[in-house]
Amino acid sequence: MMDTNIATLVSQQQQAVIIEKQQKQFLRGKIDQQVADSDSVLGTTSDTTHILLNELSGFINKLSQAQSLAEMRASTESLKAAIGSIEQQVTDGSLEFPYQVKGQAQVVDEICARAQGVSQILKQS
């Protein structure tokens, strides 16, 4: 019985799941070694979220008070200064976000699945 190949003990679907998890772990290890550890990546994500939250809040507050097209345009200046250059970098190919590599539809599906999973746990407690 010890000579039985593991492939005969698990289904092809289970094998695919195992391989996918191994591939993710491999890639995460490379990211950890070559780019940043998980805590640093989380910190960068947090910084990004805070910048966007602050800038978007300012934009919305200014936009909601704008009385003219000129005031509407002026309301975008801080947000444009903070993140406006990113679009050009993406357009010219000097910057590529991981979600673009993974595929936006897949990322949105992951976001929704994780959000739903967390929500279900919160409802149970």
XYZ file of N, CA, C and O in Angstrom:
500
model
N 0.811 -1.187 0.000
C 0.000 0.000 0.000
C 0.860 1.259 0.000
O 0.470 2.269 -0.516
N 2.058 1.197 0.580
C 2.949 2.353 0.632
C 3.468 2.721 -0.754
O 3.889 3.844 -0.967
N 3.428 1.786 -1.690
C 3.931 2.055 -3.021
C 2.906 2.780 -3.889
O 3.210 3.152 -5.018
N 1.733 3.002 -3.385
C 0.688 3.657 -4.148
C 1.091 5.101 -4.442
O 1.501 5.835 -3.552
N 0.982 5.475 -5.690
C 1.297 6.830 -6.125
C 0.251 7.785 -5.584
O -0.942 7.497 -5.608
N 0.701 8.955 -5.115
C -0.239 9.936 -4.574
C -1.267 10.360 -5.624
O -2.385 10.695 -5.295
N -0.884 10.308 -6.882
C -1.804 10.691 -7.951
C -3.031 9.796 -7.973
O -4.096 10.224 -8.390
N -2.890 8.581 -7.534
C -4.045 7.686 -7.517
C -4.893 7.897 -6.276
O -6.015 7.397 -6.211
N -4.386 8.633 -5.293
C -5.121 8.844 -4.055
C -5.962 10.111 -4.056
O -6.882 10.243 -3.261
N -5.639 11.044 -4.942
C -6.401 12.285 -5.011
C -6.907 12.498 -6.431
O -6.301 12.047 -7.401
N -8.020 13.189 -6.521
C -8.604 13.437 -7.839
C -7.778 14.459 -8.608
O -6.939 15.160 -8.049
N -8.047 14.533 -9.900
C -7.361 15.529 -10.725
C -7.682 16.943 -10.246
O -6.825 17.821 -10.267
N -8.903 17.147 -9.799
C -9.299 18.461 -9.290
C -8.506 18.800 -8.023
O -8.007 19.916 -7.870
N -8.345 17.838 -7.146
C -7.557 18.054 -5.935
C -6.091 18.317 -6.284
O -5.444 19.167 -5.666
N -5.580 17.607 -7.267
C -4.201 17.825 -7.719
C -4.035 19.244 -8.245
O -3.036 19.911 -7.954
N -5.018 19.703 -9.021
C -4.960 21.052 -9.585
C -4.954 22.094 -8.471
O -4.206 23.086 -8.544
N -5.751 21.876 -7.440
C -5.796 22.800 -6.308
C -4.454 22.814 -5.587
O -3.928 23.869 -5.226
N -3.878 21.644 -5.372
C -2.580 21.536 -4.705
C -1.504 22.251 -5.526
O -0.709 23.022 -4.987
N -1.494 22.022 -6.822
C -0.503 22.657 -7.703
C -0.679 24.175 -7.702
O 0.298 24.923 -7.623
N -1.917 24.633 -7.758
C -2.183 26.077 -7.749
C -1.681 26.699 -6.441
O -1.048 27.762 -6.454
N -1.919 26.044 -5.313
C -1.439 26.555 -4.026
C 0.090 26.578 -3.986
O 0.683 27.524 -3.474
N 0.711 25.546 -4.526
C 2.176 25.506 -4.556
C 2.732 26.633 -5.428
O 3.739 27.259 -5.078
N 2.087 26.880 -6.563
C 2.530 27.952 -7.452
C 2.393 29.315 -6.778
O 3.288 30.157 -6.881
N 1.280 29.516 -6.065
C 1.086 30.772 -5.341
C 2.156 30.948 -4.273
O 2.715 32.031 -4.122
N 2.446 29.885 -3.545
C 3.466 29.960 -2.502
C 4.842 30.260 -3.104
O 5.616 31.035 -2.546
N 5.136 29.647 -4.240
C 6.402 29.897 -4.922
C 6.514 31.368 -5.321
O 7.526 32.020 -5.069
N 5.461 31.897 -5.952
C 5.463 33.296 -6.379
C 5.535 34.238 -5.177
O 6.261 35.233 -5.206
N 4.802 33.913 -4.120
C 4.850 34.751 -2.913
C 6.250 34.742 -2.310
O 6.718 35.764 -1.808
N 6.917 33.611 -2.363
C 8.288 33.530 -1.867
C 9.224 34.411 -2.682
O 10.078 35.101 -2.127
N 9.070 34.385 -4.001
C 9.899 35.229 -4.860
C 9.631 36.707 -4.592
O 10.563 37.515 -4.543
N 8.367 37.055 -4.421
C 8.016 38.446 -4.111
C 8.644 38.844 -2.783
O 9.237 39.919 -2.663
N 8.533 37.976 -1.803
C 9.096 38.237 -0.483
C 10.607 38.461 -0.553
O 11.150 39.353 0.091
N 11.288 37.669 -1.359
C 12.746 37.761 -1.465
C 13.208 38.911 -2.354
O 14.216 39.556 -2.075
N 12.487 39.159 -3.439
C 12.981 40.103 -4.446
C 12.343 41.486 -4.388
O 12.911 42.440 -4.921
N 11.168 41.609 -3.772
C 10.461 42.889 -3.785
C 10.255 43.416 -2.366
O 10.777 44.461 -2.012
N 9.484 42.691 -1.596
C 9.184 43.131 -0.230
C 8.505 42.001 0.525
O 7.793 41.193 -0.065
N 8.724 41.984 1.823
C 8.050 40.995 2.664
C 6.567 41.359 2.777
O 6.158 42.466 2.423
N 5.779 40.440 3.271
C 4.325 40.636 3.346
C 3.940 41.879 4.138
O 3.014 42.604 3.761
N 4.628 42.121 5.247
C 4.308 43.308 6.049
C 4.584 44.595 5.278
O 3.820 45.558 5.382
N 5.663 44.621 4.494
C 5.965 45.808 3.690
C 4.936 45.996 2.584
O 4.512 47.124 2.305
N 4.533 44.904 1.949
C 3.504 44.990 0.910
C 2.195 45.487 1.525
O 1.514 46.353 0.955
N 1.862 44.971 2.708
C 0.656 45.426 3.401
C 0.767 46.912 3.746
O -0.188 47.669 3.601
N 1.945 47.352 4.174
C 2.157 48.764 4.471
C 1.980 49.635 3.246
O 1.357 50.708 3.314
N 2.520 49.200 2.124
C 2.360 49.949 0.877
C 0.884 50.013 0.477
O 0.392 51.062 0.044
N 0.189 48.910 0.636
C -1.240 48.878 0.326
C -2.000 49.842 1.235
O -2.877 50.580 0.780
N -1.649 49.844 2.507
C -2.283 50.756 3.458
C -1.992 52.205 3.081
O -2.903 53.047 3.080
N -0.741 52.516 2.756
C -0.392 53.876 2.341
C -1.190 54.294 1.113
O -1.708 55.423 1.049
N -1.301 53.403 0.151
C -2.052 53.688 -1.076
C -3.503 53.995 -0.745
O -4.077 54.976 -1.247
N -4.086 53.169 0.101
C -5.485 53.361 0.484
C -5.668 54.697 1.192
O -6.631 55.423 0.921
N -4.752 55.057 2.072
C -4.867 56.313 2.803
C -4.731 57.517 1.878
O -5.478 58.502 2.015
N -3.786 57.447 0.948
C -3.641 58.535 -0.026
C -4.931 58.701 -0.814
O -5.456 59.813 -0.955
N -5.439 57.598 -1.334
C -6.659 57.669 -2.139
C -7.849 58.155 -1.328
O -8.647 58.974 -1.802
N -7.983 57.669 -0.104
C -9.093 58.087 0.745
C -9.030 59.584 1.031
O -10.021 60.302 0.909
N -7.855 60.072 1.395
C -7.694 61.495 1.691
C -7.945 62.351 0.453
O -8.694 63.340 0.506
N -7.333 61.970 -0.667
C -7.483 62.762 -1.885
C -8.909 62.700 -2.429
O -9.450 63.712 -2.887
N -9.506 61.550 -2.382
C -10.882 61.424 -2.869
C -11.843 62.213 -1.984
O -12.770 62.861 -2.481
N -11.617 62.182 -0.682
C -12.442 62.949 0.238
C -12.352 64.445 -0.072
O -13.374 65.137 -0.150
N -11.129 64.938 -0.255
C -10.950 66.347 -0.602
C -11.607 66.696 -1.918
O -12.263 67.743 -2.059
N -11.445 65.811 -2.895
C -12.050 66.036 -4.212
C -13.575 66.121 -4.107
O -14.198 67.050 -4.627
N -14.163 65.184 -3.413
C -15.630 65.154 -3.279
C -16.127 66.391 -2.552
O -17.129 67.001 -2.945
N -15.428 66.777 -1.484
C -15.850 67.972 -0.739
C -15.775 69.222 -1.599
O -16.692 70.047 -1.591
N -14.700 69.387 -2.352
C -14.553 70.561 -3.231
C -15.561 70.505 -4.374
O -16.178 71.522 -4.717
N -15.717 69.337 -4.959
C -16.642 69.190 -6.080
C -18.076 69.476 -5.655
O -18.834 70.111 -6.391
N -18.437 69.049 -4.465
C -19.814 69.253 -4.002
C -20.130 70.730 -3.771
O -21.296 71.114 -3.755
N -19.114 71.557 -3.613
C -19.320 72.992 -3.389
C -19.094 73.819 -4.657
O -19.346 75.027 -4.654
N -18.629 73.188 -5.709
C -18.315 73.919 -6.938
C -19.571 74.508 -7.555
O -20.619 73.864 -7.613
N -19.436 75.752 -7.992
C -20.564 76.450 -8.603
C -20.372 76.656 -10.111
O -21.308 77.038 -10.796
N -19.165 76.398 -10.594
C -18.889 76.632 -12.007
C -17.990 75.517 -12.536
O -17.400 74.754 -11.758
N -17.870 75.476 -13.839
C -16.983 74.499 -14.457
C -15.537 74.748 -14.023
O -14.792 73.798 -13.753
N -15.150 75.985 -13.883
C -13.790 76.313 -13.440
C -13.552 75.784 -12.022
O -12.483 75.239 -11.724
N -14.520 75.922 -11.149
C -14.388 75.405 -9.785
C -14.370 73.873 -9.784
O -13.680 73.255 -8.966
N -15.117 73.269 -10.687
C -15.113 71.805 -10.802
C -13.717 71.330 -11.219
O -13.192 70.375 -10.651
N -13.147 71.993 -12.194
C -11.792 71.646 -12.634
C -10.777 71.872 -11.517
O -9.883 71.056 -11.313
N -10.917 72.966 -10.820
C -9.992 73.280 -9.728
C -10.069 72.221 -8.627
O -9.075 71.943 -7.960
N -11.226 71.620 -8.455
C -11.398 70.614 -7.395
C -10.575 69.359 -7.654
O -10.312 68.584 -6.748
N -10.126 69.186 -8.885
C -9.349 67.990 -9.224
C -7.852 68.163 -9.013
O -7.104 67.183 -9.082
N -7.393 69.376 -8.758
C -5.957 69.659 -8.746
C -5.166 68.832 -7.726
O -4.109 68.296 -8.043
N -5.639 68.719 -6.510
C -4.903 67.966 -5.491
C -4.829 66.487 -5.853
O -3.776 65.855 -5.752
N -5.949 65.948 -6.295
C -5.981 64.537 -6.700
C -5.076 64.310 -7.904
O -4.312 63.340 -7.951
N -5.121 65.225 -8.858
C -4.262 65.120 -10.038
C -2.785 65.182 -9.654
O -1.963 64.417 -10.156
N -2.441 66.087 -8.738
C -1.052 66.210 -8.298
C -0.590 64.946 -7.575
O 0.559 64.519 -7.717
N -1.490 64.332 -6.820
C -1.120 63.157 -6.032
C -0.968 61.903 -6.881
O -0.033 61.121 -6.680
N -1.873 61.706 -7.843
C -1.857 60.430 -8.577
C -2.003 60.571 -10.087
O -2.036 59.562 -10.799
N -2.057 61.773 -10.573
C -2.299 61.994 -12.007
C -1.279 61.377 -12.934
O -1.600 60.981 -14.055
N -0.045 61.265 -12.503
C 1.009 60.742 -13.381
C 0.923 59.222 -13.575
O 1.515 58.676 -14.507
N 0.189 58.567 -12.728
C 0.122 57.101 -12.793
C -0.490 56.630 -14.110
O 0.003 55.690 -14.730
N -1.548 57.281 -14.539
C -2.202 56.871 -15.786
C -1.231 56.885 -16.961
O -1.203 55.942 -17.770
N -0.418 57.916 -17.063
C 0.546 58.011 -18.163
C 1.578 56.892 -18.070
O 1.974 56.314 -19.079
N 2.019 56.591 -16.860
C 2.985 55.514 -16.681
C 2.405 54.172 -17.117
O 3.099 53.366 -17.741
N 1.139 53.948 -16.815
C 0.482 52.711 -17.248
C 0.335 52.711 -18.766
O 0.626 51.715 -19.432
N -0.074 53.842 -19.311
C -0.270 53.962 -20.748
C 1.019 53.722 -21.528
O 1.023 53.010 -22.532
N 2.133 54.290 -21.037
C 3.384 54.122 -21.777
C 4.129 52.830 -21.430
O 5.190 52.547 -21.979
N 3.563 52.054 -20.519
C 4.137 50.747 -20.212
C 5.255 50.757 -19.184
O 5.844 49.710 -18.902
N 5.537 51.909 -18.589
C 6.595 51.947 -17.579
C 6.103 51.475 -16.203
O 6.903 51.269 -15.300
N 4.799 51.313 -16.061
C 4.196 50.817 -14.823
C 3.097 49.825 -15.170
O 2.262 50.101 -16.038
N 3.137 48.696 -14.521
C 2.087 47.692 -14.709
C 1.683 47.182 -13.325
O 2.530 46.784 -12.533
N 0.398 47.232 -13.055
C -0.107 46.787 -11.767
C -0.340 45.274 -11.777
O -0.691 44.705 -12.822
N -0.168 44.641 -10.633
C -0.410 43.189 -10.567
C -1.805 42.787 -11.051
O -1.954 41.760 -11.709
N -2.826 43.598 -10.765
C -4.168 43.234 -11.220
C -4.251 43.172 -12.737
O -5.036 42.402 -13.300
N -3.413 43.958 -13.422
C -3.410 43.925 -14.881
C -2.797 42.622 -15.385
O -3.231 42.077 -16.394
N -1.795 42.143 -14.677
C -1.147 40.888 -15.053
C -2.089 39.720 -14.760
O -2.234 38.805 -15.574
N -2.713 39.754 -13.594
C -3.621 38.677 -13.191
C -4.910 38.678 -14.011
O -5.519 37.632 -14.209
N -5.328 39.840 -14.450
C -6.592 39.994 -15.157
C -7.613 40.625 -14.232
O -7.858 40.126 -13.129
N -8.184 41.730 -14.657
C -9.088 42.487 -13.797
C -10.302 41.669 -13.375
O -10.725 41.737 -12.221
N -10.867 40.880 -14.283
C -12.057 40.086 -13.934
C -11.730 39.095 -12.813
O -12.514 38.943 -11.868
N -10.578 38.446 -12.902
C -10.173 37.496 -11.866
C -9.992 38.206 -10.529
O -10.410 37.707 -9.487
N -9.380 39.383 -10.561
C -9.148 40.136 -9.333
C -10.473 40.563 -8.706
O -10.657 40.456 -7.492
N -11.394 41.043 -9.515
C -12.707 41.447 -8.995
C -13.414 40.236 -8.384
O -14.012 40.342 -7.302
N -13.330 39.096 -9.031
C -13.926 37.875 -8.468
C -13.304 37.534 -7.121
O -14.008 37.165 -6.174
N -11.969 37.662 -7.010
C -11.280 37.391 -5.742
C -11.711 38.378 -4.663
O -11.938 37.995 -3.514
N -11.819 39.650 -5.026
C -12.255 40.675 -4.074
C -13.646 40.333 -3.540
O -13.880 40.356 -2.327
N -14.547 40.005 -4.444
C -15.923 39.690 -4.046
C -15.979 38.433 -3.184
O -16.686 38.406 -2.170
N -15.242 37.409 -3.566
C -15.248 36.161 -2.799
C -14.695 36.377 -1.395
O -15.261 35.881 -0.410
N -13.608 37.124 -1.289
C -13.029 37.384 0.041
C -13.946 38.254 0.878
O -14.129 38.014 2.075
N -14.523 39.262 0.271
C -15.444 40.134 1.001
C -16.649 39.334 1.508
O -17.065 39.485 2.658
N -17.177 38.491 0.663
C -18.330 37.673 1.056
C -17.943 36.700 2.165
O -18.682 36.507 3.121
N -16.770 36.093 2.054
C -16.307 35.163 3.082
C -16.142 35.839 4.431
O -16.566 35.314 5.467
N -15.526 37.018 4.431
C -15.349 37.761 5.683
C -16.711 38.178 6.240
O -16.960 38.064 7.447
N -17.589 38.633 5.375
C -18.924 39.045 5.822
C -19.674 37.886 6.477
O -20.336 38.079 7.508
N -19.560 36.707 5.899
C -20.238 35.539 6.471
C -19.688 35.210 7.851
O -20.441 34.884 8.782
N -18.388 35.305 8.019
C -17.780 35.044 9.327
C -18.237 36.082 10.338
O -18.579 35.758 11.489
N -18.277 37.347 9.933
C -18.721 38.407 10.832
C -20.182 38.219 11.248
O -20.539 38.482 12.392
N -21.003 37.754 10.335
C -22.423 37.497 10.652
C -22.580 36.369 11.663
O -23.507 36.374 12.452
N -21.670 35.410 11.622
C -21.754 34.232 12.509
C -21.313 34.547 13.929
O -21.632 33.817 14.846
N -20.547 35.615 14.100
C -20.011 35.859 15.442
C -20.875 36.778 16.266
O -21.845 37.278 15.940
